mmCIF file of C-alpha atoms and ligand atoms in Angstrom:
data_model
loop_
_atom_site.group_PDB
_atom_site.id
_atom_site.type_symbol
_atom_site.label_atom_id
_atom_site.label_comp_id
_atom_site.label_asym_id
_atom_site.label_seq_id
_atom_site.Cartn_x
_atom_site.Cartn_y
_atom_site.Cartn_z
ATOM 1 C CA MET A 17 -38.281 -114.761 132.919
ATOM 2 C CA GLU A 18 -34.775 -113.449 132.307
ATOM 3 C CA ILE A 19 -34.271 -111.945 128.879
ATOM 4 C CA THR A 20 -31.003 -113.898 128.613
ATOM 5 C CA GLU A 21 -33.131 -117.055 128.383
ATOM 6 C CA CYS A 22 -33.897 -115.962 124.806
ATOM 7 C CA LYS A 23 -31.037 -117.467 122.859
ATOM 8 C CA LEU A 24 -29.816 -117.295 119.314
ATOM 9 C CA ILE A 25 -29.217 -120.866 118.184
ATOM 10 C CA ASP A 26 -26.661 -121.632 115.508
ATOM 11 C CA LEU A 27 -28.427 -124.312 113.481
ATOM 12 C CA PRO A 28 -26.645 -127.018 111.497
ATOM 13 C CA LYS A 29 -25.529 -125.807 108.093
ATOM 14 C CA ILE A 30 -24.362 -128.226 105.414
ATOM 15 C CA GLN A 31 -22.454 -126.167 102.896
ATOM 16 C CA ASP A 32 -22.479 -127.449 99.368
ATOM 17 C CA PRO A 33 -21.598 -125.927 96.008
ATOM 18 C CA ARG A 34 -25.116 -126.933 94.927
ATOM 19 C CA GLY A 35 -26.641 -124.817 97.696
ATOM 20 C CA ASN A 36 -26.700 -124.932 101.477
ATOM 21 C CA LEU A 37 -28.964 -127.029 103.679
ATOM 22 C CA SER A 38 -29.999 -126.501 107.290
ATOM 23 C CA PHE A 39 -32.247 -128.600 109.502
ATOM 24 C CA ILE A 40 -33.791 -128.854 112.952
ATOM 25 C CA GLU A 41 -34.610 -131.886 115.043
ATOM 26 C CA GLY A 42 -37.047 -131.236 117.865
ATOM 27 C CA GLY A 43 -35.534 -131.739 121.313
ATOM 28 C CA LYS A 44 -32.012 -131.813 119.834
ATOM 29 C CA HIS A 45 -31.210 -128.490 118.198
ATOM 30 C CA ILE A 46 -33.953 -126.588 119.972
ATOM 31 C CA PRO A 47 -34.944 -127.134 123.618
ATOM 32 C CA PHE A 48 -38.498 -128.367 123.061
ATOM 33 C CA ALA A 49 -40.468 -130.834 120.996
ATOM 34 C CA VAL A 50 -42.211 -129.229 118.025
ATOM 35 C CA GLU A 51 -46.008 -129.521 117.965
ATOM 36 C CA ARG A 52 -46.768 -126.898 115.333
ATOM 37 C CA THR A 53 -45.093 -124.932 112.577
ATOM 38 C CA TYR A 54 -46.429 -121.789 110.963
ATOM 39 C CA TRP A 55 -45.023 -119.054 108.813
ATOM 40 C CA ILE A 56 -45.629 -115.369 108.233
ATOM 41 C CA TYR A 57 -45.184 -113.929 104.752
ATOM 42 C CA ASP A 58 -46.391 -111.158 102.423
ATOM 43 C CA VAL A 59 -46.044 -108.672 105.272
ATOM 44 C CA PRO A 60 -46.699 -105.165 103.908
ATOM 45 C CA GLY A 61 -43.989 -102.588 104.644
ATOM 46 C CA GLY A 62 -44.250 -101.042 108.093
ATOM 47 C CA GLN A 63 -46.520 -103.727 109.551
ATOM 48 C CA THR A 64 -45.884 -105.420 112.890
ATOM 49 C CA ARG A 65 -46.836 -108.986 113.802
ATOM 50 C CA GLY A 66 -46.925 -110.603 117.217
ATOM 51 C CA GLY A 67 -47.247 -108.123 120.047
ATOM 52 C CA HIS A 68 -48.161 -110.670 122.723
ATOM 53 C CA ALA A 69 -46.688 -113.218 125.125
ATOM 54 C CA TYR A 70 -47.450 -116.872 125.782
ATOM 55 C CA THR A 71 -48.066 -118.345 129.203
ATOM 56 C CA ASN A 72 -46.756 -121.819 128.501
ATOM 57 C CA LEU A 73 -45.336 -122.094 125.034
ATOM 58 C CA HIS A 74 -41.794 -122.238 123.705
ATOM 59 C CA GLU A 75 -40.905 -121.135 120.213
ATOM 60 C CA CYS A 76 -38.085 -120.822 117.766
ATOM 61 C CA ILE A 77 -38.223 -118.010 115.216
ATOM 62 C CA ILE A 78 -36.267 -118.216 111.958
ATOM 63 C CA ALA A 79 -35.859 -115.763 109.082
ATOM 64 C CA LEU A 80 -36.001 -118.326 106.277
ATOM 65 C CA SER A 81 -35.757 -115.504 103.770
ATOM 66 C CA GLY A 82 -35.148 -111.765 104.042
ATOM 67 C CA SER A 83 -34.915 -110.089 107.422
ATOM 68 C CA PHE A 84 -36.949 -108.742 110.328
ATOM 69 C CA ASP A 85 -36.451 -107.686 113.933
ATOM 70 C CA VAL A 86 -37.712 -109.579 116.954
ATOM 71 C CA VAL A 87 -38.301 -107.224 119.881
ATOM 72 C CA ILE A 88 -38.349 -109.106 123.170
ATOM 73 C CA ASN A 89 -39.334 -107.758 126.559
ATOM 74 C CA ASN A 90 -39.618 -109.445 129.967
ATOM 75 C CA GLY A 91 -41.491 -106.634 131.704
ATOM 76 C CA LYS A 92 -38.222 -104.964 132.734
ATOM 77 C CA GLU A 93 -35.848 -104.980 129.792
ATOM 78 C CA THR A 94 -36.255 -104.780 126.024
ATOM 79 C CA LYS A 95 -33.876 -106.167 123.439
ATOM 80 C CA THR A 96 -34.031 -106.174 119.646
ATOM 81 C CA ILE A 97 -32.602 -109.091 117.703
ATOM 82 C CA SER A 98 -32.284 -108.782 113.937
ATOM 83 C CA LEU A 99 -32.690 -112.039 112.086
ATOM 84 C CA ASN A 100 -31.363 -112.197 108.542
ATOM 85 C CA ARG A 101 -29.828 -115.662 108.121
ATOM 86 C CA SER A 102 -31.771 -118.887 107.671
ATOM 87 C CA TYR A 103 -29.326 -120.848 109.871
ATOM 88 C CA TYR A 104 -30.078 -118.900 113.039
ATOM 89 C CA GLY A 105 -33.075 -119.652 115.231
ATOM 90 C CA LEU A 106 -34.155 -117.393 118.070
ATOM 91 C CA TYR A 107 -35.416 -119.444 121.016
ATOM 92 C CA VAL A 108 -38.107 -117.605 122.999
ATOM 93 C CA PRO A 109 -39.412 -119.174 126.227
ATOM 94 C CA PRO A 110 -42.822 -118.533 127.811
ATOM 95 C CA MET A 111 -43.564 -115.184 129.490
ATOM 96 C CA ILE A 112 -41.630 -113.017 127.056
ATOM 97 C CA TRP A 113 -43.501 -110.252 125.262
ATOM 98 C CA ARG A 114 -42.387 -110.392 121.637
ATOM 99 C CA SER A 115 -43.176 -108.567 118.456
ATOM 100 C CA LEU A 116 -41.909 -108.943 114.904
ATOM 101 C CA GLU A 117 -41.098 -105.715 113.101
ATOM 102 C CA ASN A 118 -39.237 -104.155 110.225
ATOM 103 C CA PHE A 119 -39.905 -106.944 107.725
ATOM 104 C CA SER A 120 -37.942 -106.691 104.495
ATOM 105 C CA THR A 121 -39.722 -107.184 101.182
ATOM 106 C CA ASN A 122 -40.455 -110.874 100.533
ATOM 107 C CA SER A 123 -39.273 -111.954 103.975
ATOM 108 C CA LEU A 124 -40.413 -115.308 105.271
ATOM 109 C CA CYS A 125 -40.664 -115.945 109.012
ATOM 110 C CA LEU A 126 -40.887 -119.558 110.157
ATOM 111 C CA ILE A 127 -41.998 -120.272 113.724
ATOM 112 C CA LEU A 128 -41.668 -123.637 115.433
ATOM 113 C CA SER A 129 -43.903 -123.929 118.439
ATOM 114 C CA SER A 130 -44.115 -126.320 121.394
ATOM 115 C CA ALA A 131 -47.934 -126.413 121.435
ATOM 116 C CA PRO A 132 -50.868 -126.531 119.033
ATOM 117 C CA TYR A 133 -52.661 -123.232 118.505
ATOM 118 C CA SER A 134 -54.776 -122.245 121.483
ATOM 119 C CA GLU A 135 -55.962 -118.758 122.336
ATOM 120 C CA ASP A 136 -55.729 -119.795 126.015
ATOM 121 C CA LEU A 137 -51.930 -119.686 125.771
ATOM 122 C CA TYR A 138 -51.852 -116.004 124.758
ATOM 123 C CA ILE A 139 -51.436 -112.893 126.881
ATOM 124 C CA ARG A 140 -52.612 -110.199 124.488
ATOM 125 C CA LYS A 141 -52.705 -107.151 126.742
ATOM 126 C CA TYR A 142 -49.376 -105.690 127.826
ATOM 127 C CA ASP A 143 -50.910 -104.533 131.123
ATOM 128 C CA ASP A 144 -51.913 -108.133 131.911
ATOM 129 C CA PHE A 145 -48.399 -109.259 131.014
ATOM 130 C CA LEU A 146 -46.871 -106.692 133.364
ATOM 131 C CA LYS A 147 -49.197 -107.780 136.172
ATOM 132 C CA GLN A 148 -48.234 -111.410 135.675
ATOM 133 C CA THR A 149 -44.487 -110.725 135.463
ATOM 134 C CA SER A 150 -44.531 -108.560 138.579
ATOM 135 C CA GLY A 151 -46.524 -111.200 140.420
ATOM 136 C CA ILE A 152 -49.428 -108.837 141.265
HETATM 137 P P1 LIG B 27 -51.660 -114.308 115.941
HETATM 138 O O1 LIG B 27 -50.844 -115.322 116.667
HETATM 139 O O2 LIG B 27 -52.416 -113.318 116.769
HETATM 140 O O3 LIG B 27 -50.745 -113.533 114.902
HETATM 141 P P2 LIG B 27 -49.604 -112.458 115.161
HETATM 142 O O4 LIG B 27 -49.180 -112.617 116.565
HETATM 143 O O5 LIG B 27 -48.527 -112.784 114.197
HETATM 144 O O6 LIG B 27 -50.131 -111.103 114.877
HETATM 145 O O7 LIG B 27 -52.652 -115.073 114.955
HETATM 146 C C1 LIG B 27 -53.434 -114.384 114.013
HETATM 147 C C2 LIG B 27 -54.682 -115.198 113.754
HETATM 148 O O8 LIG B 27 -54.342 -116.457 113.185
HETATM 149 C C3 LIG B 27 -55.484 -115.473 115.017
HETATM 150 O O9 LIG B 27 -56.855 -115.255 114.717
HETATM 151 C C4 LIG B 27 -55.284 -116.929 115.288
HETATM 152 C C5 LIG B 27 -54.887 -117.524 113.963
HETATM 153 N N1 LIG B 27 -53.889 -118.585 114.102
HETATM 154 C C6 LIG B 27 -54.250 -119.897 113.953
HETATM 155 O O10 LIG B 27 -55.401 -120.237 113.678
HETATM 156 N N2 LIG B 27 -53.292 -120.868 114.061
HETATM 157 C C7 LIG B 27 -52.001 -120.573 114.359
HETATM 158 O O11 LIG B 27 -51.144 -121.504 114.466
HETATM 159 C C8 LIG B 27 -51.643 -119.197 114.546
HETATM 160 C C9 LIG B 27 -50.248 -118.805 114.889
HETATM 161 C C10 LIG B 27 -52.609 -118.241 114.413
#
């Protein structure tokens, strides 16, 4: 998987003096239908979440509040994307190793996912990921 397949998506933003509003429609603003949503919160300083890849799962990662870094790796290249606006979504396709780091206090990470939770979709060992990306 090319790392350039991970794309920052500029989500709709309705600006209003009463407060802004953003939204997502599955299959329209993000390139997959949403089957599951989960969120990560109350992350203690210095902790890292993620640290795995998915075989066949697409996701969109949003910093609804605060900020954090998404470190993505395709077995060859690594890139760090800082998310700190609730109207940006980071699209991550299958077969990208990703971890979430550097969470600010009170940050809230929303993840939209193309599949229900299943441990079968995870690659949890980086060595296994490297083997699969190099085709060995
Ligand atoms: P995991 O995806 O490993 O978290 P992270 O990658 O952020 O460190 O999930 C942690 C635990 O939560 C794991 O035991 C599975 C469970 N879980 C669910 O039951 N449903 C879900 O939708 C998710 C994402 C995790």
